[in-house]
XYZ file of C-alpha atoms in Angstrom:
785
model
C -0.215 0.340 0.244
C 2.998 2.386 1.053
C 4.512 1.453 -3.180
C 1.012 2.016 -4.765
C 0.235 5.098 -2.604
C 3.663 7.285 -3.356
C 2.658 5.902 -7.180
C -0.266 6.912 -7.576
C 0.848 10.536 -5.597
C 4.112 10.758 -8.060
C 1.222 9.742 -11.226
C -2.384 11.194 -10.764
C -3.015 10.405 -14.100
C -2.782 6.980 -13.495
C -5.436 6.954 -10.715
C -8.170 6.159 -13.220
C -6.517 2.803 -14.516
C -5.993 1.650 -10.919
C -9.298 2.538 -9.552
C -10.461 0.572 -12.627
C -8.584 -2.293 -11.824
C -9.717 -2.327 -8.463
C -13.372 -1.994 -9.195
C -12.608 -5.415 -11.579
C -10.864 -7.235 -8.813
C -13.677 -6.392 -5.938
C -16.838 -6.787 -8.457
C -15.611 -10.234 -8.995
C -14.860 -10.858 -5.419
C -18.437 -9.785 -3.887
C -19.437 -12.014 -6.678
C -17.418 -15.260 -5.783
C -18.004 -13.954 -1.533
C -14.420 -13.761 -0.910
C -14.975 -11.585 1.931
C -11.022 -11.348 2.552
C -10.264 -9.746 -0.720
C -13.215 -7.649 -0.552
C -11.689 -5.990 2.448
C -8.334 -5.748 1.487
C -9.935 -4.091 -2.043
C -11.958 -1.688 -0.061
C -8.782 -0.879 2.279
C -6.835 -0.198 -0.617
C -9.504 2.104 -2.201
C -10.311 4.248 0.985
C -6.231 4.778 1.469
C -5.810 5.866 -1.915
C -9.161 8.216 -1.995
C -7.919 9.925 1.802
C -4.031 10.028 0.160
C -4.825 11.588 -3.198
C -6.696 15.650 -3.324
C -5.611 16.398 -6.822
C -8.238 17.451 -9.843
C -7.632 13.845 -11.647
C -9.186 12.676 -8.814
C -12.751 12.686 -10.543
C -12.654 9.691 -12.465
C -11.452 7.780 -9.406
C -14.106 8.508 -7.409
C -16.472 7.768 -9.880
C -14.660 4.155 -9.578
C -14.980 4.132 -5.678
C -18.910 4.971 -5.748
C -19.299 2.628 -8.311
C -17.677 -0.326 -5.856
C -19.679 0.862 -2.958
C -23.001 0.821 -4.709
C -22.122 -2.859 -5.377
C -21.252 -3.265 -1.828
C -24.804 -1.752 -0.538
C -26.476 -4.100 -3.328
C -25.159 -7.796 -1.725
C -27.244 -8.698 0.898
C -23.983 -9.365 3.457
C -24.675 -7.127 6.468
C -21.039 -7.464 6.979
C -20.573 -5.560 3.175
C -23.078 -3.190 3.382
C -21.394 -1.561 6.871
C -18.497 -1.774 5.292
C -19.571 -0.161 2.063
C -21.320 2.680 4.250
C -17.848 3.367 6.012
C -16.117 3.868 3.261
C -18.916 6.016 1.809
C -18.672 8.445 4.748
C -14.969 8.563 4.612
C -15.157 10.151 1.209
C -18.333 11.986 1.813
C -16.001 13.964 4.813
C -13.003 15.240 2.180
C -13.357 18.531 0.781
C -13.227 18.270 -3.207
C -10.836 21.056 -4.520
C -14.132 21.737 -7.166
C -17.712 20.614 -7.693
C -18.516 17.518 -9.506
C -22.235 18.565 -11.356
C -22.610 15.506 -13.126
C -22.548 12.786 -9.979
C -25.871 12.434 -8.663
C -26.283 10.299 -5.070
C -30.130 8.572 -6.114
C -29.003 5.685 -5.221
C -27.646 6.077 -2.038
C -30.429 8.114 -1.262
C -32.571 4.791 -1.581
C -30.205 2.285 -0.331
C -29.999 3.897 2.385
C -32.772 4.475 3.137
C -34.060 1.299 3.075
C -30.931 0.182 5.093
C -32.666 2.722 7.848
C -36.166 0.090 7.538
C -33.966 -3.007 8.187
C -35.973 -6.208 9.688
C -33.477 -8.532 9.801
C -34.962 -11.374 12.222
C -31.107 -10.696 14.481
C -31.825 -7.622 16.864
C -28.107 -6.603 16.365
C -27.507 -6.943 13.000
C -30.678 -5.292 12.942
C -29.534 -2.090 14.779
C -25.919 -2.407 13.049
C -27.938 -2.242 9.316
C -30.068 0.572 10.288
C -27.065 2.671 12.116
C -25.331 2.294 8.575
C -28.289 3.765 7.151
C -28.988 6.743 9.246
C -25.041 7.088 9.155
C -25.097 6.931 4.966
C -27.815 9.487 4.949
C -25.659 11.938 7.012
C -22.923 11.687 4.805
C -25.228 11.728 1.733
C -26.070 15.170 3.504
C -22.825 16.483 4.285
C -21.636 15.946 0.868
C -24.556 17.403 -1.112
C -26.020 20.199 0.735
C -23.011 22.325 1.107
C -22.841 23.028 -2.713
C -25.305 25.489 -3.911
C -24.874 24.434 -7.533
C -26.521 20.767 -6.281
C -29.052 21.038 -4.912
C -30.571 17.493 -6.106
C -30.885 16.375 -2.531
C -33.504 19.108 -1.150
C -36.163 17.822 -4.483
C -39.495 15.929 -3.473
C -38.566 12.596 -4.535
C -34.786 12.895 -2.214
C -36.691 14.251 0.979
C -39.591 11.851 0.845
C -36.953 9.075 1.435
C -35.051 10.529 4.165
C -37.155 12.395 6.557
C -39.705 9.351 6.697
C -36.317 7.100 7.541
C -35.346 9.100 10.258
C -38.582 9.779 11.593
C -38.857 5.765 11.767
C -36.044 5.472 13.987
C -36.699 8.540 15.729
C -40.106 7.549 17.129
C -38.112 4.481 19.600
C -36.468 7.155 21.209
C -36.698 7.413 24.766
C -39.378 9.670 26.118
C -38.455 13.402 26.289
C -40.186 15.688 28.376
C -41.148 18.650 25.492
C -42.893 21.107 27.897
C -39.689 22.120 28.647
C -36.968 23.927 26.368
C -35.759 22.886 23.372
C -35.495 18.762 23.033
C -31.787 18.171 24.585
C -28.962 16.984 22.374
C -28.200 13.741 22.262
C -24.421 13.075 24.003
C -21.199 11.481 21.519
C -21.394 8.001 23.392
C -25.424 7.505 22.435
C -24.935 8.681 18.910
C -22.875 6.001 17.963
C -24.983 3.126 19.577
C -28.812 4.774 19.608
C -30.268 4.621 15.811
C -32.963 6.708 17.648
C -30.118 9.312 18.738
C -28.236 8.933 16.002
C -31.225 9.600 13.245
C -32.471 12.814 15.862
C -28.730 14.290 15.207
C -29.012 13.612 11.567
C -32.673 15.345 11.103
C -31.168 17.642 13.513
C -28.337 18.533 11.125
C -30.361 18.026 7.882
C -32.761 21.163 9.387
C -29.654 23.613 10.050
C -28.414 23.513 6.738
C -32.177 24.240 5.049
C -32.313 27.207 3.550
C -35.315 29.494 2.554
C -36.418 27.721 -1.048
C -35.527 24.367 0.722
C -37.325 24.207 3.958
C -40.977 23.433 2.935
C -39.620 20.458 1.237
C -37.554 19.105 4.104
C -40.701 19.995 6.356
C -43.577 18.663 4.228
C -42.631 14.631 4.929
C -42.804 14.902 8.501
C -46.614 15.613 8.114
C -46.831 12.759 5.994
C -45.141 10.226 8.287
C -47.524 11.181 11.723
C -50.150 11.241 9.233
C -49.616 7.802 7.643
C -48.448 6.314 11.418
C -51.605 8.284 12.674
C -49.237 9.673 15.579
C -51.582 12.675 16.227
C -53.604 10.963 18.685
C -51.613 10.889 20.915
C -49.140 13.671 19.816
C -45.993 13.482 22.104
C -43.886 11.969 18.851
C -45.649 14.660 16.676
C -44.799 17.490 19.371
C -41.024 16.098 20.012
C -40.861 16.383 16.318
C -41.838 19.920 15.582
C -39.457 20.931 18.509
C -36.913 19.328 17.362
C -37.537 20.995 13.729
C -38.424 24.977 15.443
C -35.289 25.016 17.621
C -33.233 23.837 14.561
C -33.991 26.064 11.556
C -32.993 29.569 11.291
C -35.241 31.930 13.792
C -36.518 34.038 10.227
C -37.925 30.758 8.819
C -40.211 30.090 11.514
C -43.221 31.360 10.060
C -42.924 29.102 7.298
C -43.639 26.155 9.752
C -46.195 27.492 11.016
C -47.629 27.964 8.041
C -47.306 24.256 6.885
C -49.183 23.415 10.016
C -52.207 25.558 9.605
C -52.241 24.424 5.757
C -52.528 20.623 7.163
C -54.765 21.780 10.053
C -56.745 22.906 7.486
C -56.493 19.271 4.603
C -57.412 17.383 8.386
C -60.325 19.526 8.339
C -62.843 16.882 8.373
C -60.734 14.361 10.175
C -61.607 13.060 13.739
C -61.799 15.992 16.451
C -58.651 14.379 18.414
C -56.671 14.212 15.469
C -57.442 18.235 14.720
C -56.790 18.510 18.487
C -53.706 16.992 18.220
C -52.858 19.099 15.144
C -53.646 22.198 16.991
C -51.218 21.209 19.806
C -48.271 21.009 17.910
C -49.298 24.672 16.538
C -49.113 25.553 20.509
C -45.441 24.020 20.537
C -44.422 25.588 17.539
C -46.193 28.909 18.142
C -44.845 29.078 21.657
C -41.012 28.982 20.153
C -41.612 31.680 17.127
C -43.123 34.392 19.692
C -40.236 35.175 20.886
C -38.118 35.386 17.555
C -39.617 36.415 13.886
C -43.148 35.059 13.199
C -43.173 37.402 9.707
C -46.617 38.459 8.222
C -48.374 35.002 9.206
C -49.804 36.751 12.600
C -53.322 37.174 11.115
C -53.398 33.801 9.052
C -52.919 32.167 12.135
C -55.815 33.679 13.742
C -58.237 33.700 10.913
C -57.057 29.772 10.341
C -57.819 29.011 14.423
C -61.207 31.002 14.276
C -62.186 29.407 11.185
C -61.564 25.637 12.677
C -63.198 26.450 16.082
C -66.294 27.624 13.647
C -65.972 24.569 12.278
C -65.771 22.603 15.373
C -68.760 24.372 16.811
C -70.651 23.694 13.822
C -70.005 19.424 13.512
C -70.941 19.799 17.755
C -74.185 21.514 17.089
C -74.817 19.222 13.687
C -73.889 16.134 16.284
C -76.206 17.351 19.553
C -79.424 17.975 16.625
C -78.396 14.344 14.672
C -78.139 12.605 17.959
C -80.852 9.857 19.153
C -81.351 7.336 21.444
C -79.501 4.325 22.489
C -75.851 3.614 21.243
C -75.936 6.360 19.060
C -76.348 9.244 22.131
C -73.401 8.186 23.618
C -71.176 8.198 20.560
C -72.630 11.839 20.350
C -71.706 12.939 23.866
C -67.736 11.977 22.989
C -68.251 13.523 19.901
C -69.232 16.658 21.792
C -66.513 16.248 24.377
C -63.966 15.345 21.340
C -64.722 18.838 20.004
C -64.646 20.355 23.124
C -61.020 19.709 23.460
C -60.405 21.036 19.631
C -62.179 24.243 21.164
C -60.507 24.330 23.988
C -56.731 23.539 22.236
C -57.861 26.537 19.741
C -58.471 29.150 22.217
C -55.234 28.015 24.493
C -53.334 28.394 21.315
C -54.842 31.929 20.632
C -54.132 32.815 23.420
C -50.642 32.315 23.968
C -49.917 33.464 20.418
C -51.591 36.320 20.970
C -50.105 37.434 24.691
C -46.877 36.582 23.684
C -47.714 39.276 20.334
C -45.867 42.926 21.002
C -49.093 45.354 22.347
C -49.691 47.052 18.810
C -49.977 43.616 17.220
C -52.488 42.426 20.175
C -54.362 45.569 19.488
C -55.301 44.330 16.437
C -55.915 41.132 17.013
C -58.111 42.268 19.650
C -60.141 44.184 16.850
C -60.115 41.004 14.575
C -61.612 38.457 17.227
C -64.158 41.045 18.253
C -65.414 41.358 14.621
C -66.085 37.826 14.029
C -68.236 37.878 17.561
C -71.614 37.138 16.489
C -74.598 39.648 18.067
C -77.797 38.678 17.096
C -79.817 41.134 14.351
C -76.285 42.381 13.007
C -74.347 41.575 10.037
C -71.113 43.161 10.965
C -69.449 40.355 12.526
C -67.363 38.378 10.354
C -67.637 35.110 10.505
C -70.118 32.535 8.647
C -72.775 31.374 11.179
C -75.388 30.232 8.313
C -75.238 26.501 9.660
C -75.442 26.816 13.077
C -78.563 27.706 14.383
C -79.003 29.509 18.007
C -77.684 27.152 20.454
C -74.013 27.300 17.604
C -74.265 31.179 17.723
C -74.141 31.243 21.092
C -71.418 28.452 21.585
C -69.503 30.715 19.334
C -69.828 33.256 21.013
C -68.879 31.953 24.721
C -65.998 30.687 22.622
C -64.585 33.930 20.860
C -64.409 35.918 24.304
C -62.923 32.996 25.853
C -60.389 33.837 23.105
C -60.709 37.528 23.362
C -60.115 37.028 27.466
C -56.871 34.777 26.842
C -55.404 37.151 24.061
C -56.402 40.381 27.034
C -54.445 38.670 29.849
C -51.603 40.509 30.979
C -52.550 43.465 28.385
C -50.952 47.126 29.943
C -52.173 50.328 28.181
C -50.580 53.650 29.319
C -54.281 55.084 28.683
C -57.725 53.852 28.742
C -57.992 55.306 25.127
C -55.670 52.775 23.704
C -56.792 49.854 25.153
C -60.650 50.514 25.051
C -60.573 52.606 22.031
C -64.189 53.269 20.874
C -64.584 50.975 17.512
C -63.501 48.301 20.360
C -65.638 49.441 23.222
C -68.457 49.573 21.109
C -69.054 45.679 19.608
C -67.105 44.807 23.305
C -70.046 45.853 24.972
C -73.234 44.803 22.675
C -73.010 41.446 24.084
C -72.927 42.238 27.892
C -76.496 43.302 27.304
C -77.689 39.673 25.946
C -79.847 37.187 27.426
C -77.055 34.377 28.699
C -75.110 35.428 32.368
C -72.450 33.572 30.756
C -71.755 35.569 27.549
C -72.149 38.881 30.123
C -69.631 37.447 32.802
C -67.189 37.217 29.766
C -67.405 41.028 28.347
C -66.790 41.857 31.843
C -63.526 39.899 32.460
C -62.565 41.441 29.448
C -63.085 44.702 30.302
C -61.437 43.940 33.992
C -57.820 42.541 32.045
C -57.944 46.309 30.001
C -59.110 48.319 32.660
C -56.808 47.290 35.622
C -53.640 48.783 35.080
C -51.978 48.331 38.107
C -53.160 44.646 38.943
C -55.880 45.521 41.743
C -58.144 42.492 40.362
C -57.002 40.356 42.768
C -57.442 42.070 45.728
C -61.040 42.779 44.967
C -61.796 39.513 43.931
C -65.316 38.487 45.449
C -68.107 40.823 46.915
C -67.835 41.825 50.485
C -68.211 44.330 52.950
C -64.416 45.287 52.802
C -63.420 46.532 56.607
C -60.604 48.754 55.811
C -60.163 49.433 52.343
C -56.501 50.690 53.025
C -55.308 47.289 54.345
C -55.523 46.143 50.607
C -52.450 48.536 49.605
C -54.763 49.617 46.029
C -52.530 51.004 43.837
C -52.989 53.738 41.593
C -51.933 56.911 39.825
C -53.568 60.242 38.783
C -56.188 60.399 36.940
C -54.148 62.042 33.321
C -56.289 63.763 30.616
C -57.051 61.089 27.940
C -58.582 59.693 31.002
C -60.577 61.946 31.986
C -61.895 62.509 28.031
C -62.913 58.662 27.923
C -65.003 59.259 31.050
C -67.128 61.772 29.253
C -67.411 60.163 26.165
C -68.169 56.901 27.229
C -68.642 57.101 30.565
C -72.361 57.057 30.481
C -72.400 53.972 28.124
C -70.373 52.315 30.852
C -72.949 53.237 33.732
C -75.844 52.260 31.184
C -74.334 48.709 30.399
C -73.439 48.187 34.577
C -76.950 49.304 35.365
C -78.882 47.143 32.905
C -76.515 44.102 33.596
C -77.818 44.024 37.546
C -81.570 43.904 36.518
C -80.917 41.008 34.020
C -82.657 37.873 35.451
C -80.664 35.062 35.522
C -77.816 36.701 37.155
C -76.227 34.480 39.204
C -73.686 35.338 42.296
C -70.427 35.653 39.826
C -72.322 37.992 37.746
C -72.848 40.453 40.729
C -68.864 40.078 41.519
C -67.875 40.876 38.645
C -70.398 43.742 38.101
C -68.798 45.386 42.019
C -65.304 44.675 40.121
C -66.030 46.709 37.494
C -67.483 49.689 39.763
C -64.314 49.185 41.764
C -62.039 49.659 39.189
C -63.370 52.428 37.147
C -63.324 53.987 40.658
C -59.533 52.965 40.774
C -58.349 53.640 37.418
C -60.617 56.420 35.604
C -62.586 58.500 38.507
C -62.195 62.277 39.498
C -64.790 63.727 41.514
C -67.490 64.275 39.171
C -67.399 60.169 37.834
C -67.456 59.499 41.422
C -70.654 61.595 41.711
C -72.181 59.627 38.734
C -70.906 56.208 39.861
C -72.679 56.835 43.360
C -76.074 57.909 41.801
C -75.590 55.287 39.619
C -75.682 52.730 42.958
C -78.450 54.912 43.820
C -80.706 54.239 40.811
C -79.829 50.267 41.483
C -81.343 50.491 44.780
C -84.556 52.143 43.905
C -84.996 49.552 40.866
C -84.306 46.472 43.431
C -87.019 48.447 45.997
C -89.754 49.688 43.286
C -89.064 46.730 41.165
C -90.383 47.547 37.558
C -88.786 44.739 36.239
C -90.213 41.999 38.397
C -87.195 40.648 39.642
C -87.112 37.789 41.945
C -86.334 38.695 45.276
C -82.799 36.860 44.887
C -82.038 39.372 42.644
C -83.658 41.980 44.744
C -81.427 41.265 47.007
C -78.180 40.678 45.053
C -78.760 44.185 44.152
C -78.893 45.679 47.356
C -75.753 43.909 48.525
C -74.085 44.851 45.526
C -74.844 48.575 46.221
C -73.971 48.132 49.207
C -70.344 46.669 48.915
C -70.194 49.289 46.377
C -70.932 52.490 48.388
C -68.346 51.409 51.499
C -65.479 50.846 48.787
C -65.854 54.352 47.336
C -66.878 55.986 50.394
C -63.350 54.820 51.798
C -61.260 55.485 48.846
C -62.549 58.660 48.770
C -62.234 58.859 52.402
C -65.098 61.806 53.462
C -65.778 61.068 56.708
C -69.429 62.158 57.139
C -70.048 59.603 53.927
C -68.331 56.791 55.663
C -70.157 57.489 58.636
C -73.644 57.187 57.118
C -72.490 53.649 54.696
C -70.767 52.339 57.832
C -74.491 52.581 59.948
C -76.258 51.323 57.057
C -74.470 48.353 56.948
C -74.958 48.116 60.547
C -78.364 48.469 60.752
C -78.341 45.876 58.293
C -76.335 43.634 59.677
C -78.703 43.191 62.959
C -82.159 43.527 60.944
C -81.401 42.789 57.690
C -78.744 40.760 56.840
C -79.867 39.504 53.241
C -78.809 42.829 52.151
C -75.096 42.180 52.050
C -73.321 40.184 50.446
C -71.720 38.016 53.324
C -75.419 36.501 53.489
C -77.466 36.699 50.470
C -75.051 34.760 48.573
C -75.118 32.101 50.921
C -76.766 28.673 50.499
C -80.325 28.791 52.598
C -79.652 32.201 53.174
C -83.674 33.571 54.597
C -85.058 35.812 52.313
C -88.141 38.662 53.124
C -91.369 38.608 51.086
C -91.424 42.378 50.314
C -89.078 45.033 50.077
C -91.143 48.421 50.614
C -91.934 47.849 54.215
C -88.413 48.160 55.279
C -87.270 50.574 57.807
C -85.893 53.590 55.593
C -82.877 53.552 57.493
C -81.338 50.695 55.946
C -81.337 52.283 52.304
C -78.544 54.744 51.192
C -80.125 58.007 51.531
C -79.590 60.640 48.688
C -79.964 63.219 50.789
C -77.731 62.026 53.661
C -74.931 61.353 50.562
C -75.604 64.686 49.119
C -75.204 66.357 52.880
C -71.644 64.394 53.681
C -70.065 65.144 49.892
C -71.124 68.966 50.380
C -69.226 69.554 52.910
C -66.165 68.453 51.317
C -66.371 70.236 48.682
C -68.062 68.136 45.883
C -70.894 69.251 43.254
C -73.819 67.466 44.654
C -76.112 69.078 42.375
C -76.353 66.127 40.064
C -77.228 64.004 43.163
C -80.723 65.094 43.080
C -80.960 64.373 39.473
C -82.149 60.382 39.419
C -80.134 58.490 36.999
C -81.453 56.778 34.063
C -80.223 55.262 31.522
C -80.008 56.226 27.745
C -81.841 53.559 25.612
C -80.366 52.692 22.426
C -81.062 50.119 19.413
C -78.563 47.776 21.253
C -81.436 46.575 23.213
C -83.573 45.826 20.193
C -80.159 43.902 18.149
C -79.579 42.138 21.866
C -82.939 40.740 21.943
C -84.187 42.887 25.396
C -87.551 43.623 27.030
C -89.661 45.639 24.085
C -89.367 46.959 21.083
C -91.089 50.060 22.070
C -88.269 51.000 24.499
C -86.188 52.073 21.413
C -88.138 55.074 20.495
C -87.465 56.177 23.530
C -84.966 58.335 24.931
C -84.608 59.996 28.175
C -82.263 62.529 29.227
C -80.823 63.830 32.092
C -82.037 67.197 32.707
C -80.027 69.010 35.253
C -81.846 71.360 37.852
C -80.350 74.715 37.053
C -80.950 74.187 33.297
C -84.805 74.759 33.161
C -87.921 75.822 35.673
C -89.214 72.473 37.340
C -92.442 73.622 36.327
C -91.677 73.262 32.453
C -90.374 70.118 32.480
C -92.844 67.370 31.399
C -92.942 63.992 30.008
C -90.741 64.002 26.618
C -92.061 60.342 25.796
C -93.091 60.133 22.236
C -96.313 58.722 21.575
C -96.189 55.092 19.896
C -97.977 54.921 16.758
C -97.798 52.249 13.984
C -95.462 54.556 11.679
C -93.042 54.958 14.710
C -93.071 51.329 15.483
C -92.217 50.449 11.315
C -89.768 53.084 12.072
C -88.019 51.120 15.041
C -87.928 48.236 13.113
C -86.783 48.794 10.115
C -83.754 50.541 9.918
C -81.899 48.918 7.849
C -81.337 51.778 4.964
C -82.126 54.463 7.374
C -78.108 55.106 8.788
C -77.315 55.735 5.556
C -80.052 57.878 4.188
C -79.900 60.176 7.164
C -75.812 60.285 6.857
C -76.447 61.314 3.282
C -78.950 63.563 3.950
C -77.197 65.302 6.809
C -73.526 65.757 4.144
C -75.844 67.347 1.634
C -77.336 70.045 4.588
C -73.939 70.590 5.948
C -72.859 71.415 1.981
C -75.954 73.446 1.297
C -75.080 75.522 4.061
C -71.524 76.053 3.683
C -71.751 76.845 -0.133
C -75.173 78.580 -0.614
C -75.993 81.847 -0.629
C -77.211 83.585 3.230
C -80.289 85.423 1.215
C -81.526 81.205 -0.473
C -80.970 79.959 3.040
C -82.876 82.496 5.371
C -85.310 82.281 2.763
C -85.950 78.486 2.754
C -85.942 78.844 6.585
C -88.655 81.729 6.924
C -90.860 79.487 3.930
C -90.284 76.584 6.172
C -91.142 78.336 9.341
C -94.081 79.292 7.938
C -95.118 75.629 7.022
C -94.618 74.871 10.527
C -96.738 77.352 11.620
C -99.474 75.847 9.599
C -99.180 72.496 10.129
C -99.476 72.858 14.136
C -102.217 74.732 13.647
C -104.124 72.513 11.531
C -103.039 69.004 12.708
C -102.294 69.467 16.331
C -105.086 72.407 17.050
C -102.449 74.105 18.768
C -102.244 77.645 19.688
C -98.997 79.390 18.971
C -97.987 83.148 20.340
C -95.226 84.380 18.068
C -91.896 85.603 19.753
C -91.772 88.985 20.870
C -87.821 89.136 19.041
C -85.969 87.389 17.205
C -83.502 86.050 19.792
C -86.807 85.025 21.699
C -88.909 81.667 22.887
C -91.565 80.049 20.781
C -93.915 78.526 23.901
C -96.483 75.478 22.117
C -99.454 75.395 24.013
C -102.061 72.766 23.648
C -105.153 71.315 25.881
C -103.290 68.967 28.106
C -100.141 70.263 28.651
C -97.505 73.179 28.768
C -94.399 72.149 26.271
C -90.717 73.482 26.752
C -90.084 76.404 25.815
C -87.606 76.730 22.620
C -85.343 79.191 21.603
C -86.114 80.557 18.120
C -82.498 80.443 17.583
C -81.611 77.382 18.476
C -84.197 75.224 15.978
C -82.668 72.910 13.644
C -82.990 73.648 10.186
C -83.960 73.015 7.490
C -85.173 69.819 9.470
C -87.720 71.364 11.679
C -89.377 69.201 13.798
C -91.927 69.481 17.041
C -93.428 66.854 19.354
């Protein structure tokens, strides 16, 4: 060998003939089973290959690879291992120039087949499988670094290589897939354990994948998991994708997520447990990708997940409708529980993904999910619920709000306007008026996530009379200008939803607890003096509604409202620290403890609490009195004029859209009137007369809004561009027309104003209407009720 090596190095042009001769001798010896001569010939080839690195080595390599192929084709395990070892040595040689014509298709096929060896002897089987894995590793190393020869990444090769590695990885010991990346195998294990060696090769393959080759390496993983039914249970699938996510370059993470989403779409008709397994794999992938680059797939992830959430609810609804007696009923219940597994997996994934996004993206996702929540009577949502029915629609509402709750968890906005912009607040509050206590609970919890910027909610958990609020160590900051502006704009809307939410007939204890927390958080985060007065007005209005009981609530709900008011007034009195106010609240609570414990939260929400037969006969000392509260706050500098005006919530179209009470309420607009604005004797009832036309307009409002917008635009444009004389003439003609109509139709007596800045007083036989300044009348659409 020394002489032969010296001769080959001295005359490299002779390498081709040397290789051909050795190949011929080795071919004959393989056929004749002369194993000893085969070993000698391969050792000679290996030594010559390692010694010679000139450009003339190319023809010699062809002879070498031909002989390796001969050994791999033989049925002798020893020869197959010998050929593999020689190929691995060759793979570790860095050639000076690439060989464009050389292909490794045969070696990929043969090594992949060796990975699936089922030899009768376990030791021999393990030896052959290890040889096959090492051969694949050699092919990858030899070809993957050559940019001009990327044939190894073609699907026909990846479809053989990846499943072969995964087949051996399935035998790996149990790995904890929840904490951190999968552990890297040690050097000793690599040589002895096919599973560990295959995993190491799989990592290396993925680590070398480029942008264009990533999908070809990942897709065979799905095929293997599908073929071997490894999505349920999915421990191995999770392990595989954790390896993938930690092995690839971080900027390619979104490619893998897109592939998982695509496979989820392809499996949308599979069993619930298979879909749940895929979604859990997505959760693991997202958990890793969220720490790095997610790219443009954020909305795609949420859109796909919400689509599958709708499909799952639809399947669940169909199973419930199609279920019958006997064994079919058992199958239906099992499918129902399986679909719930899918839904919970989707919600968990949405929540985890959303909570790891930066704030600006999380705001977009909150709007995106809110836009999917269906509200009865509206078409603003973008989710197809045509096949769901009422039960399915309710289910999807709950699922979407649970998803939104997960996304908003831990969200901390500097200002409340950022967390609750009008475009998000309005659709969020719509479900809070639905006749479903669970939906209302979820809406309130979402609001708490967004309002609670100083982590005070845990301290307020549970509705109770707090002896000393200072012990809670509540964190708060001075109310900023943006928050004050938010309350001026949206405060009445929040009060209205809390007021109406307290009066729902299906409220349970948790509803009252969440409503109490809502009032407390508004007090902590958003309350200046004006807001505090409004909140106290709201509490007194709730107390009055429980006493009068216009909504025919049960005694439990009436006492629940009374307990809620007591808990909140106790809290707010200590927060603003007005001694006289605190004294009044404490005295009422003390009397209630003795004479009416069912008015306190610690008693009414306990089992077997004795309820009174009526509330009208109770002593006034049991109630919080407006005049005493006004007197105590007035002495501390509060502006208490508003306390004398009872709180009345504004009623809007949301009541109709959410299937509340009566359609008549939607045409009644009630406005709070301050006592110092006009004389009290001029105030009359302002409820519109209910006629057929009014009801028709209230019901059919689909096209009215657009018409009104266009009409306003034309009026504004006219007043901006038309000459003053034309506008004055038109106003005068309309005023005359109004005079005639009132005289002819309503038979009213109209007293003209003494001057242009005077007032127009309209009188009928049974009532005198409010005096309206002439210059405040709205032209040209002038209308008087």
